[in-house]
Coordinates of C-alpha atoms (C1' of nucleotides) in Angstrom, one line a residue:
Chain A
M1 CA 69.5 97.9 -6.6
T2 CA 72.5 96.6 -4.7
V3 CA 73.2 92.7 -4.7
I4 CA 74.0 91.4 -1.4
E5 CA 76.6 88.8 -1.6
P6 CA 76.1 86.1 1.1
R7 CA 78.9 86.2 3.7
F8 CA 78.6 83.9 6.7
D9 CA 79.6 86.1 9.8
D10 CA 80.6 84.3 12.9
L11 CA 80.1 87.4 15.1
I12 CA 76.5 87.9 14.0
H13 CA 75.9 84.2 13.9
A14 CA 76.2 83.7 17.8
P15 CA 72.6 83.4 19.1
T16 CA 72.8 86.4 21.5
R17 CA 74.1 88.7 19.0
L18 CA 71.9 87.4 16.3
A19 CA 69.0 88.2 18.6
L20 CA 70.4 91.8 19.3
V21 CA 71.1 92.6 15.6
S22 CA 67.7 91.3 14.5
L23 CA 66.1 93.6 17.1
L24 CA 68.1 96.4 15.9
T25 CA 67.1 96.0 12.2
A26 CA 63.6 96.6 13.1
A27 CA 64.2 99.7 15.2
E28 CA 66.0 102.9 14.7
W29 CA 67.4 103.5 18.2
A30 CA 66.7 100.9 20.8
D31 CA 67.6 101.6 24.3
F32 CA 69.5 99.4 26.8
K33 CA 66.5 98.4 28.9
F34 CA 64.5 97.3 25.8
L35 CA 67.3 95.3 24.5
R36 CA 68.1 93.7 27.9
D37 CA 64.3 92.8 28.3
Q38 CA 63.9 91.4 24.8
T39 CA 67.0 89.2 24.9
A40 CA 66.7 88.3 28.7
L41 CA 70.4 89.0 29.0
S42 CA 72.0 90.5 32.2
D43 CA 73.2 94.0 32.3
S44 CA 76.8 93.0 32.3
A45 CA 76.2 90.4 29.5
L46 CA 74.4 93.0 27.3
S47 CA 77.0 95.7 28.0
K48 CA 79.8 93.3 26.8
Q49 CA 77.9 92.3 23.7
L50 CA 77.2 95.8 22.7
T51 CA 80.8 96.8 23.0
T52 CA 81.7 93.8 21.0
L53 CA 79.3 94.9 18.3
E54 CA 80.4 98.4 18.4
D55 CA 84.0 97.4 18.1
A56 CA 83.2 95.5 15.0
G57 CA 81.6 98.8 13.6
Y58 CA 78.1 96.9 13.4
I59 CA 76.4 99.4 15.9
E60 CA 76.6 102.9 17.1
I61 CA 76.0 103.8 20.7
R62 CA 74.4 107.0 21.9
K63 CA 74.6 108.2 25.5
S64 CA 71.9 110.8 26.1
F65 CA 70.0 112.0 29.1
V66 CA 66.2 111.8 29.7
G67 CA 65.6 114.2 32.3
K68 CA 68.6 113.7 34.6
R69 CA 68.8 110.1 34.0
P70 CA 71.3 108.6 31.7
R71 CA 70.1 106.5 28.7
T72 CA 72.2 104.3 26.6
S73 CA 70.9 103.5 22.9
A74 CA 72.2 101.6 20.1
R75 CA 71.3 101.4 16.4
L76 CA 72.9 99.5 13.5
T77 CA 75.4 101.2 11.3
P78 CA 75.0 100.7 7.5
A79 CA 78.0 98.2 7.9
G80 CA 76.0 96.3 10.5
R81 CA 72.9 96.3 8.5
N82 CA 74.9 95.0 5.5
A83 CA 76.7 92.4 7.5
F84 CA 73.4 91.1 8.8
A85 CA 71.7 91.1 5.4
A86 CA 74.8 89.2 4.1
H87 CA 74.7 86.7 6.8
V88 CA 71.0 86.1 6.2
A89 CA 71.9 85.5 2.5
A90 CA 74.4 82.9 3.6
L91 CA 72.0 81.1 5.9
Q92 CA 69.6 81.2 3.1
Q93 CA 72.1 79.6 0.8
I94 CA 72.8 76.9 3.4
V95 CA 69.1 76.3 3.8
S96 CA 68.3 76.2 0.1
R97 CA 71.0 73.9 -0.5
A98 CA 69.3 71.5 1.8
G99 CA 66.2 71.6 -0.5
L100 CA 63.8 72.9 2.1
E101 CA 60.9 74.9 1.2
I102 CA 60.4 78.0 3.0
T103 CA 56.9 79.3 3.1
P104 CA 56.0 82.1 5.5
Chain B
M1 CA 50.5 68.4 6.2
T2 CA 52.3 68.8 9.5
V3 CA 53.0 72.2 10.9
I4 CA 56.7 72.7 11.9
E5 CA 56.9 74.7 15.2
P6 CA 60.0 76.9 15.5
R7 CA 62.4 75.8 17.8
F8 CA 66.0 77.2 18.1
D9 CA 68.4 74.4 18.3
D10 CA 71.9 75.4 19.8
L11 CA 73.3 72.1 18.7
I12 CA 72.2 72.6 15.0
H13 CA 73.0 76.2 15.1
A14 CA 76.8 75.9 15.6
P15 CA 78.4 76.7 12.3
T16 CA 80.1 73.4 11.5
R17 CA 77.1 71.4 12.6
L18 CA 74.7 73.5 10.7
A19 CA 76.8 72.9 7.6
L20 CA 76.9 69.2 8.2
V21 CA 73.2 68.9 8.9
S22 CA 72.4 70.9 5.7
L23 CA 74.6 68.6 3.7
L24 CA 72.7 65.7 5.2
T25 CA 69.3 66.9 4.4
A26 CA 70.2 67.1 0.7
A27 CA 71.5 63.6 0.5
E28 CA 70.5 60.3 1.6
W29 CA 73.6 58.5 2.9
A30 CA 76.6 60.8 2.8
D31 CA 80.2 59.4 3.3
F32 CA 82.9 60.5 5.8
K33 CA 85.1 61.7 3.0
F34 CA 82.4 63.7 1.2
L35 CA 81.5 65.5 4.5
R36 CA 85.0 66.1 5.4
D37 CA 85.8 67.6 2.0
Q38 CA 82.6 69.8 1.8
T39 CA 83.0 71.2 5.4
A40 CA 86.8 71.4 5.3
L41 CA 87.0 69.7 8.7
S42 CA 89.8 67.6 9.9
D43 CA 89.2 63.9 10.3
S44 CA 89.2 64.3 14.1
A45 CA 86.9 67.1 14.1
L46 CA 84.4 65.6 11.8
S47 CA 84.5 62.4 13.8
K48 CA 83.7 64.2 17.0
Q49 CA 81.0 66.2 15.5
L50 CA 79.3 63.1 13.9
T51 CA 79.3 61.4 17.3
T52 CA 77.8 64.5 18.8
L53 CA 75.0 64.5 16.3
E54 CA 74.5 60.7 16.7
D55 CA 74.4 61.2 20.4
A56 CA 71.6 63.7 20.0
G57 CA 69.7 61.3 17.9
Y58 CA 69.9 63.5 14.9
I59 CA 71.9 61.2 12.7
E60 CA 72.5 57.5 12.0
I61 CA 76.1 56.2 11.3
R62 CA 76.5 53.2 9.1
K63 CA 79.8 51.2 8.8
S64 CA 79.9 49.2 5.7
F65 CA 82.7 48.0 3.5
V66 CA 83.4 48.8 -0.1
G67 CA 85.6 46.0 -1.2
K68 CA 87.9 45.5 1.7
R69 CA 87.9 49.1 2.8
P70 CA 85.8 50.4 5.7
R71 CA 83.4 53.2 4.8
T72 CA 81.5 55.3 7.2
S73 CA 78.4 57.1 6.2
A74 CA 75.8 59.1 7.9
R75 CA 72.3 60.2 7.3
L76 CA 69.6 62.3 9.2
T77 CA 67.1 60.4 11.4
P78 CA 63.6 61.8 11.1
A79 CA 64.3 63.5 14.5
G80 CA 67.3 65.3 13.0
R81 CA 65.4 66.2 10.0
N82 CA 62.7 67.7 12.1
A83 CA 65.1 69.5 14.4
F84 CA 66.7 71.0 11.4
A85 CA 63.4 72.2 9.9
A86 CA 62.3 73.5 13.4
H87 CA 65.6 75.5 13.7
V88 CA 65.3 77.0 10.2
A89 CA 61.8 78.0 11.2
A90 CA 63.2 79.6 14.2
L91 CA 65.8 81.5 12.1
Q92 CA 63.1 82.5 9.8
Q93 CA 61.2 84.0 12.7
I94 CA 64.2 86.0 13.9
V95 CA 64.8 87.3 10.3
S96 CA 61.2 88.0 9.5
R97 CA 60.9 89.9 12.9
A98 CA 63.7 92.0 11.4
G99 CA 61.6 92.8 8.5
L100 CA 63.8 91.1 5.9
E101 CA 62.3 89.0 3.2
I102 CA 63.4 85.4 2.5
T103 CA 62.7 84.3 -1.0
P104 CA 64.1 80.9 -2.0
Chain C
dC1 C1' 75.1 111.1 53.8
dT2 C1' 73.1 106.8 52.4
dA3 C1' 70.5 104.6 48.8
dG4 C1' 69.2 104.0 44.1
dT5 C1' 69.8 104.2 38.9
dA6 C1' 72.2 103.1 35.0
dC7 C1' 75.3 101.0 33.3
dT8 C1' 80.8 99.3 33.0
dT9 C1' 84.7 96.6 34.1
dT10 C1' 87.2 93.0 36.3
dC11 C1' 87.8 88.5 37.9
dC12 C1' 86.5 83.8 37.5
dT13 C1' 84.4 79.6 36.2
dT14 C1' 82.5 76.8 32.6
dG15 C1' 81.6 74.9 28.1
dT16 C1' 83.0 74.4 23.2
dT17 C1' 86.3 73.7 19.5
dG18 C1' 89.9 72.2 17.1
dG19 C1' 94.9 70.5 16.8
dC20 C1' 98.1 67.0 17.5
dA21 C1' 99.3 62.5 18.5
dA22 C1' 98.6 57.9 19.5
dG23 C1' 95.6 53.9 18.9
dT24 C1' 92.9 50.4 16.4
dA25 C1' 92.0 47.2 12.8
dC26 C1' 92.9 45.8 8.6
dT27 C1' 95.0 45.9 3.8
dT28 C1' 98.7 46.6 0.6
dT29 C1' 103.3 46.8 -0.8
dC30 C1' 108.1 45.9 -0.8
Chain D
dG1 C1' 106.3 39.2 6.9
dA2 C1' 107.8 43.8 8.3
dA3 C1' 106.7 48.3 7.1
dA4 C1' 103.6 51.4 5.2
dG5 C1' 99.1 53.2 4.2
dT6 C1' 93.9 53.6 4.8
dA7 C1' 90.0 54.9 7.6
dC8 C1' 88.7 56.6 11.0
dT9 C1' 88.5 57.1 16.7
dT10 C1' 90.0 58.7 21.1
dG11 C1' 92.7 61.2 24.6
dC12 C1' 94.8 65.3 25.9
dC13 C1' 95.4 69.8 25.7
dA14 C1' 95.4 75.0 24.7
dA15 C1' 92.6 78.7 22.9
dC16 C1' 88.7 81.1 23.4
dA17 C1' 84.0 82.7 24.2
dA18 C1' 80.3 83.6 27.4
dG19 C1' 78.0 84.7 31.5
dG20 C1' 77.7 85.4 36.6
dA21 C1' 79.2 88.0 40.7
dA22 C1' 80.7 91.7 42.4
dA23 C1' 83.0 96.1 42.7
dG24 C1' 83.5 100.6 40.2
dT25 C1' 81.7 105.1 38.3
dA26 C1' 79.1 109.0 38.1
dC27 C1' 75.2 111.1 39.1
dT28 C1' 70.6 112.0 41.4
dA29 C1' 67.2 111.5 45.0
dG30 C1' 65.7 111.3 49.5

DNA sequence: CTAGTACTTTCCTTGTTGGCAAGTACTTTC
DNA sequence: GAAAGTACTTGCCAACAAGGAAAGTACTAG
């Protein structure tokens, strides 16, 4: 059992990328359209954010074909999954410092 | 028992203000120096952020004197406390959608 | 050959942040 | 009593991030 050390990550913290990464933790490969619809981002905005996350090493992008149509999918890399978990731990620390109860 | 409806708050989400507000939830009145030291912000940056939070109605600023020296303190308003709780609930929703557990 | 799909890239405008420096209002020190 | 220090506040500015619009790429479909 590995201990996740809290680490606040500015790249992940930004609202749009937080949403993206959280969507990706749930799924394996998620495709462009799905991410665009879930996040309500424009094609160009999504494309840019995916590139940013890819450059950071947090996601992997796969380009395949479905029939003859191109399909772009993304999934978290282990590094991305880790960074997200570490960021969540950091948020948790902030929140618990605040003395708020969290009851799901 | 009041139910807190999740509401993502961009004003609170920004890293510096998230830190500030979380510090304020723990304390009653917190003074300028304390907040500046805990957040590692410059005087000017802190002053501006406090004004931003005050304008939003999230904090209250009190100016008093300790001996002959001025002392600026801040505390959350009920609205601020609520907004923070609602934002935390929103974050929780994002995180839980990701299938990660939060245990305080 | 024109239109459409599925993105990507460039250009540009807008908004946010923090640094730096000057300002305010006193108080303390030399 | 002039200069320096405390405790902030405000104005100006440069850096950067983010998204819209539109053109570009690379095919496929009609």
